[in-house]
Amino acid sequence: MSEFLDFLRHKFAYVAIGEFQPGTFDQAERLFVQAVSTYTQGFQGAYLLQEPGTDKGIAIIFWDNIDDMDANRNAACEAILKEMAHLFIAPPVTKFYEVCSEIEASQRSASPSLVG
C-alpha cells in the first residue's frame, strides 16, 4: 500500500524567472550550482535555463515537498544567494508548482503499429 501512496505523492517545483545584469549569467550560473550543491533533504534535482543570446533565465528546483526548501536553508547557501542578489536587474519572480505529470524518455511508448 505504501508504494501506491508514494506513487500518488507529487513533487513540487520552485521556479524563479529573472534577468541578470548584462554579461553576468555565467557568474550567476556558477553561484546557482554552488547553492544547489548544498541541498540534501528532499532535494530532487534542478535545472537552470538560459534564453539564448540573453541574460534571462529560469531556475527550476524540484523538492519532495515545499517544507524541504526551508529545511535546506543554511548559512553557506544564504551567503551564496546574497552574493548572487546584486547580479539581478530586478528581483526574480518566484512561485511553487505541484508536479502533476513527469514523463521520462524511457517511459515513452512506441507508436502502435497497424496490423492489416
Short mmCIF file of N, CA and C in Angstrom, two decimals:
data_model
loop_
_atom_site.label_atom_id
_atom_site.label_comp_id
_atom_site.label_asym_id
_atom_site.label_seq_id
_atom_site.Cartn_x
_atom_site.Cartn_y
_atom_site.Cartn_z
N MET A 1 0.83 -1.20 0.00
CA MET A 1 0.00 0.00 0.00
C MET A 1 0.87 1.26 0.00
N SER A 2 2.03 1.23 0.70
CA SER A 2 2.86 2.43 0.76
C SER A 2 3.42 2.78 -0.61
N GLU A 3 3.71 1.77 -1.45
CA GLU A 3 4.19 2.05 -2.81
C GLU A 3 3.13 2.80 -3.60
N PHE A 4 1.87 2.42 -3.42
CA PHE A 4 0.78 3.09 -4.12
C PHE A 4 0.66 4.54 -3.64
N LEU A 5 0.76 4.75 -2.33
CA LEU A 5 0.68 6.11 -1.79
C LEU A 5 1.87 6.95 -2.26
N ASP A 6 3.06 6.36 -2.33
CA ASP A 6 4.23 7.07 -2.86
C ASP A 6 4.00 7.47 -4.31
N PHE A 7 3.34 6.61 -5.07
CA PHE A 7 3.04 6.90 -6.47
C PHE A 7 2.12 8.11 -6.58
N LEU A 8 1.19 8.25 -5.65
CA LEU A 8 0.23 9.35 -5.69
C LEU A 8 0.82 10.67 -5.20
N ARG A 9 1.90 10.60 -4.46
CA ARG A 9 2.53 11.81 -3.92
C ARG A 9 3.26 12.54 -5.03
N HIS A 10 3.02 13.82 -5.13
CA HIS A 10 3.64 14.62 -6.19
C HIS A 10 4.81 15.43 -5.65
N LYS A 11 5.77 15.66 -6.51
CA LYS A 11 6.88 16.56 -6.18
C LYS A 11 6.40 17.99 -6.32
N PHE A 12 7.22 18.90 -5.84
CA PHE A 12 6.96 20.32 -6.02
C PHE A 12 8.14 20.95 -6.72
N ALA A 13 7.86 21.98 -7.50
CA ALA A 13 8.91 22.70 -8.22
C ALA A 13 8.90 24.15 -7.77
N TYR A 14 10.07 24.63 -7.37
CA TYR A 14 10.27 26.04 -7.09
C TYR A 14 10.80 26.64 -8.39
N VAL A 15 10.13 27.65 -8.90
CA VAL A 15 10.51 28.25 -10.17
C VAL A 15 10.81 29.73 -9.95
N ALA A 16 11.99 30.14 -10.43
CA ALA A 16 12.39 31.55 -10.35
C ALA A 16 12.71 32.02 -11.77
N ILE A 17 12.08 33.12 -12.18
CA ILE A 17 12.29 33.68 -13.51
C ILE A 17 12.88 35.07 -13.34
N GLY A 18 14.03 35.31 -13.96
CA GLY A 18 14.67 36.60 -13.78
C GLY A 18 15.64 36.95 -14.89
N GLU A 19 16.18 38.14 -14.77
CA GLU A 19 17.17 38.62 -15.73
C GLU A 19 18.35 39.19 -14.97
N PHE A 20 19.53 38.81 -15.42
CA PHE A 20 20.76 39.25 -14.78
C PHE A 20 21.33 40.47 -15.49
N GLN A 21 22.21 41.17 -14.79
CA GLN A 21 22.93 42.29 -15.39
C GLN A 21 23.65 41.77 -16.64
N PRO A 22 23.79 42.60 -17.67
CA PRO A 22 24.46 42.16 -18.89
C PRO A 22 25.83 41.52 -18.61
N GLY A 23 26.04 40.36 -19.22
CA GLY A 23 27.32 39.68 -19.11
C GLY A 23 27.58 38.94 -17.81
N THR A 24 26.57 38.80 -16.95
CA THR A 24 26.80 38.16 -15.65
C THR A 24 26.16 36.78 -15.52
N PHE A 25 25.56 36.27 -16.60
CA PHE A 25 24.86 34.99 -16.48
C PHE A 25 25.81 33.87 -16.07
N ASP A 26 27.02 33.85 -16.62
CA ASP A 26 27.98 32.79 -16.26
C ASP A 26 28.31 32.81 -14.76
N GLN A 27 28.47 34.00 -14.21
CA GLN A 27 28.75 34.13 -12.78
C GLN A 27 27.53 33.66 -11.97
N ALA A 28 26.34 34.04 -12.41
CA ALA A 28 25.11 33.61 -11.73
C ALA A 28 24.96 32.10 -11.80
N GLU A 29 25.30 31.51 -12.93
CA GLU A 29 25.21 30.05 -13.07
C GLU A 29 26.16 29.36 -12.08
N ARG A 30 27.36 29.87 -11.97
CA ARG A 30 28.34 29.28 -11.04
C ARG A 30 27.79 29.34 -9.60
N LEU A 31 27.21 30.46 -9.23
CA LEU A 31 26.65 30.61 -7.89
C LEU A 31 25.43 29.72 -7.68
N PHE A 32 24.61 29.59 -8.71
CA PHE A 32 23.44 28.71 -8.65
C PHE A 32 23.88 27.28 -8.36
N VAL A 33 24.88 26.81 -9.09
CA VAL A 33 25.38 25.44 -8.89
C VAL A 33 25.92 25.28 -7.47
N GLN A 34 26.64 26.28 -6.97
CA GLN A 34 27.16 26.20 -5.60
C GLN A 34 26.03 26.14 -4.59
N ALA A 35 25.01 26.97 -4.77
CA ALA A 35 23.88 26.99 -3.82
C ALA A 35 23.15 25.65 -3.84
N VAL A 36 22.84 25.15 -5.03
CA VAL A 36 22.10 23.89 -5.15
C VAL A 36 22.91 22.72 -4.58
N SER A 37 24.22 22.79 -4.68
CA SER A 37 25.04 21.69 -4.17
C SER A 37 24.98 21.56 -2.65
N THR A 38 24.43 22.56 -1.96
CA THR A 38 24.29 22.48 -0.50
C THR A 38 22.99 21.77 -0.09
N TYR A 39 22.08 21.52 -1.04
CA TYR A 39 20.78 20.93 -0.72
C TYR A 39 20.90 19.43 -0.49
N THR A 40 20.15 18.92 0.48
CA THR A 40 20.16 17.49 0.78
C THR A 40 18.73 16.97 0.93
N GLN A 41 18.14 17.19 2.10
CA GLN A 41 16.84 16.63 2.46
C GLN A 41 15.74 17.04 1.47
N GLY A 42 15.13 16.06 0.82
CA GLY A 42 14.00 16.31 -0.06
C GLY A 42 14.35 16.89 -1.42
N PHE A 43 15.62 17.17 -1.68
CA PHE A 43 16.04 17.75 -2.95
C PHE A 43 15.96 16.68 -4.03
N GLN A 44 15.32 17.00 -5.15
CA GLN A 44 15.11 16.02 -6.22
C GLN A 44 15.79 16.39 -7.54
N GLY A 45 16.48 17.53 -7.59
CA GLY A 45 17.16 17.92 -8.82
C GLY A 45 16.86 19.37 -9.17
N ALA A 46 17.62 19.90 -10.13
CA ALA A 46 17.45 21.30 -10.51
C ALA A 46 17.87 21.51 -11.96
N TYR A 47 17.31 22.54 -12.55
CA TYR A 47 17.68 22.98 -13.89
C TYR A 47 17.86 24.48 -13.86
N LEU A 48 18.81 24.97 -14.64
CA LEU A 48 18.94 26.40 -14.89
C LEU A 48 18.86 26.57 -16.39
N LEU A 49 17.87 27.30 -16.85
CA LEU A 49 17.65 27.51 -18.27
C LEU A 49 18.03 28.94 -18.63
N GLN A 50 18.63 29.10 -19.80
CA GLN A 50 19.00 30.43 -20.28
C GLN A 50 18.36 30.68 -21.64
N GLU A 51 17.72 31.83 -21.77
CA GLU A 51 17.19 32.22 -23.08
C GLU A 51 18.39 32.55 -23.96
N PRO A 52 18.53 31.86 -25.09
CA PRO A 52 19.73 32.05 -25.92
C PRO A 52 19.98 33.52 -26.27
N GLY A 53 21.24 33.92 -26.15
CA GLY A 53 21.65 35.26 -26.52
C GLY A 53 21.26 36.34 -25.53
N THR A 54 20.78 35.94 -24.35
CA THR A 54 20.37 36.94 -23.35
C THR A 54 20.93 36.57 -21.99
N ASP A 55 20.66 37.42 -21.02
CA ASP A 55 20.99 37.13 -19.63
C ASP A 55 19.72 36.82 -18.83
N LYS A 56 18.68 36.36 -19.53
CA LYS A 56 17.42 35.97 -18.90
C LYS A 56 17.46 34.48 -18.61
N GLY A 57 16.89 34.10 -17.48
CA GLY A 57 16.92 32.69 -17.14
C GLY A 57 15.76 32.25 -16.27
N ILE A 58 15.63 30.94 -16.20
CA ILE A 58 14.63 30.30 -15.36
C ILE A 58 15.33 29.21 -14.56
N ALA A 59 15.18 29.26 -13.25
CA ALA A 59 15.70 28.21 -12.37
C ALA A 59 14.52 27.37 -11.91
N ILE A 60 14.69 26.05 -11.99
CA ILE A 60 13.66 25.12 -11.53
C ILE A 60 14.32 24.15 -10.57
N ILE A 61 13.81 24.11 -9.34
CA ILE A 61 14.37 23.22 -8.32
C ILE A 61 13.23 22.32 -7.84
N PHE A 62 13.47 21.01 -7.88
CA PHE A 62 12.45 20.04 -7.51
C PHE A 62 12.66 19.56 -6.07
N TRP A 63 11.53 19.48 -5.34
CA TRP A 63 11.54 19.08 -3.93
C TRP A 63 10.47 18.03 -3.68
N ASP A 64 10.70 17.19 -2.68
CA ASP A 64 9.68 16.25 -2.24
C ASP A 64 8.44 16.98 -1.74
N ASN A 65 8.65 18.06 -1.00
CA ASN A 65 7.55 18.90 -0.52
C ASN A 65 8.06 20.32 -0.28
N ILE A 66 7.16 21.24 -0.13
CA ILE A 66 7.51 22.66 -0.02
C ILE A 66 8.38 22.93 1.21
N ASP A 67 8.10 22.24 2.31
CA ASP A 67 8.86 22.47 3.55
C ASP A 67 10.33 22.10 3.42
N ASP A 68 10.66 21.19 2.50
CA ASP A 68 12.06 20.79 2.33
C ASP A 68 12.94 21.95 1.89
N MET A 69 12.40 22.88 1.14
CA MET A 69 13.21 24.01 0.71
C MET A 69 13.66 24.82 1.92
N ASP A 70 12.74 25.12 2.81
CA ASP A 70 13.10 25.86 4.02
C ASP A 70 14.06 25.06 4.90
N ALA A 71 13.86 23.74 4.95
CA ALA A 71 14.73 22.89 5.77
C ALA A 71 16.17 22.90 5.26
N ASN A 72 16.38 23.23 4.00
CA ASN A 72 17.72 23.24 3.41
C ASN A 72 18.40 24.60 3.49
N ARG A 73 17.75 25.57 4.05
CA ARG A 73 18.39 26.88 4.22
C ARG A 73 19.50 26.74 5.26
N ASN A 74 20.68 27.21 4.90
CA ASN A 74 21.80 27.16 5.83
C ASN A 74 22.68 28.37 5.55
N ALA A 75 23.64 28.61 6.39
CA ALA A 75 24.48 29.81 6.28
C ALA A 75 25.25 29.83 4.96
N ALA A 76 25.75 28.69 4.52
CA ALA A 76 26.51 28.65 3.27
C ALA A 76 25.63 29.02 2.09
N CYS A 77 24.45 28.44 2.04
CA CYS A 77 23.52 28.72 0.94
C CYS A 77 23.08 30.19 0.96
N GLU A 78 22.76 30.69 2.13
CA GLU A 78 22.33 32.10 2.25
C GLU A 78 23.43 33.05 1.79
N ALA A 79 24.67 32.75 2.10
CA ALA A 79 25.79 33.59 1.68
C ALA A 79 25.91 33.60 0.15
N ILE A 80 25.72 32.44 -0.45
CA ILE A 80 25.80 32.34 -1.91
C ILE A 80 24.65 33.13 -2.55
N LEU A 81 23.44 32.97 -2.04
CA LEU A 81 22.29 33.69 -2.59
C LEU A 81 22.44 35.20 -2.42
N LYS A 82 23.03 35.61 -1.32
CA LYS A 82 23.29 37.04 -1.09
C LYS A 82 24.30 37.56 -2.12
N GLU A 83 25.31 36.75 -2.41
CA GLU A 83 26.31 37.13 -3.41
C GLU A 83 25.68 37.23 -4.81
N MET A 84 24.67 36.41 -5.06
CA MET A 84 24.00 36.40 -6.36
C MET A 84 23.03 37.58 -6.51
N ALA A 85 22.47 38.08 -5.44
CA ALA A 85 21.39 39.07 -5.48
C ALA A 85 21.73 40.30 -6.32
N HIS A 86 22.94 40.80 -6.22
CA HIS A 86 23.28 42.04 -6.94
C HIS A 86 23.40 41.82 -8.45
N LEU A 87 23.42 40.57 -8.88
CA LEU A 87 23.53 40.27 -10.31
C LEU A 87 22.20 40.44 -11.05
N PHE A 88 21.08 40.42 -10.32
CA PHE A 88 19.76 40.55 -10.94
C PHE A 88 19.47 42.00 -11.29
N ILE A 89 18.82 42.21 -12.43
CA ILE A 89 18.34 43.55 -12.80
C ILE A 89 17.21 43.95 -11.85
N ALA A 90 16.32 43.01 -11.55
CA ALA A 90 15.22 43.17 -10.61
C ALA A 90 15.05 41.84 -9.90
N PRO A 91 14.44 41.83 -8.72
CA PRO A 91 14.24 40.54 -8.04
C PRO A 91 13.49 39.56 -8.95
N PRO A 92 13.89 38.30 -8.94
CA PRO A 92 13.20 37.32 -9.80
C PRO A 92 11.77 37.08 -9.32
N VAL A 93 10.93 36.68 -10.25
CA VAL A 93 9.56 36.28 -9.93
C VAL A 93 9.63 34.81 -9.53
N THR A 94 9.12 34.46 -8.35
CA THR A 94 9.21 33.09 -7.86
C THR A 94 7.84 32.53 -7.52
N LYS A 95 7.67 31.24 -7.77
CA LYS A 95 6.42 30.55 -7.45
C LYS A 95 6.72 29.07 -7.20
N PHE A 96 5.81 28.42 -6.49
CA PHE A 96 5.84 26.98 -6.31
C PHE A 96 4.77 26.35 -7.19
N TYR A 97 5.10 25.22 -7.77
CA TYR A 97 4.16 24.46 -8.57
C TYR A 97 4.16 23.01 -8.12
N GLU A 98 3.02 22.37 -8.20
CA GLU A 98 2.95 20.94 -7.96
C GLU A 98 3.23 20.24 -9.29
N VAL A 99 4.10 19.25 -9.27
CA VAL A 99 4.43 18.50 -10.49
C VAL A 99 3.30 17.49 -10.68
N CYS A 100 2.50 17.69 -11.71
CA CYS A 100 1.34 16.82 -11.95
C CYS A 100 1.67 15.64 -12.85
N SER A 101 2.59 15.83 -13.78
CA SER A 101 2.99 14.76 -14.69
C SER A 101 4.50 14.80 -14.85
N GLU A 102 5.09 13.64 -14.92
CA GLU A 102 6.53 13.53 -15.16
C GLU A 102 6.73 12.38 -16.14
N ILE A 103 7.25 12.70 -17.30
CA ILE A 103 7.42 11.71 -18.35
C ILE A 103 8.90 11.64 -18.71
N GLU A 104 9.49 10.51 -18.47
CA GLU A 104 10.90 10.31 -18.79
C GLU A 104 11.00 9.70 -20.18
N ALA A 105 12.09 9.96 -20.86
CA ALA A 105 12.28 9.46 -22.22
C ALA A 105 12.09 7.95 -22.29
N SER A 106 12.53 7.23 -21.29
CA SER A 106 12.43 5.77 -21.31
C SER A 106 10.99 5.31 -21.13
N GLN A 107 10.08 6.20 -20.73
CA GLN A 107 8.69 5.83 -20.49
C GLN A 107 7.81 6.04 -21.72
N ARG A 108 8.35 6.67 -22.75
CA ARG A 108 7.55 6.90 -23.95
C ARG A 108 7.27 5.56 -24.60
N SER A 109 6.05 5.38 -24.96
CA SER A 109 5.71 4.13 -25.65
C SER A 109 5.88 4.31 -27.14
N ALA A 110 6.23 3.25 -27.78
CA ALA A 110 6.39 3.29 -29.24
C ALA A 110 5.01 3.47 -29.87
N SER A 111 4.98 4.07 -31.02
CA SER A 111 3.72 4.23 -31.74
C SER A 111 3.16 2.86 -32.05
N PRO A 112 1.86 2.70 -31.85
CA PRO A 112 1.27 1.38 -32.17
C PRO A 112 1.38 1.12 -33.66
N SER A 113 1.68 -0.10 -33.99
CA SER A 113 1.75 -0.45 -35.41
C SER A 113 0.40 -1.00 -35.83
N LEU A 114 0.04 -0.69 -37.04
CA LEU A 114 -1.24 -1.16 -37.57
C LEU A 114 -1.04 -2.53 -38.21
N VAL A 115 -1.88 -3.40 -37.84
CA VAL A 115 -1.83 -4.74 -38.42
C VAL A 115 -3.01 -4.85 -39.37
N GLY A 116 -2.73 -5.27 -40.63
CA GLY A 116 -3.79 -5.30 -41.64
C GLY A 116 -4.38 -6.65 -41.84
#
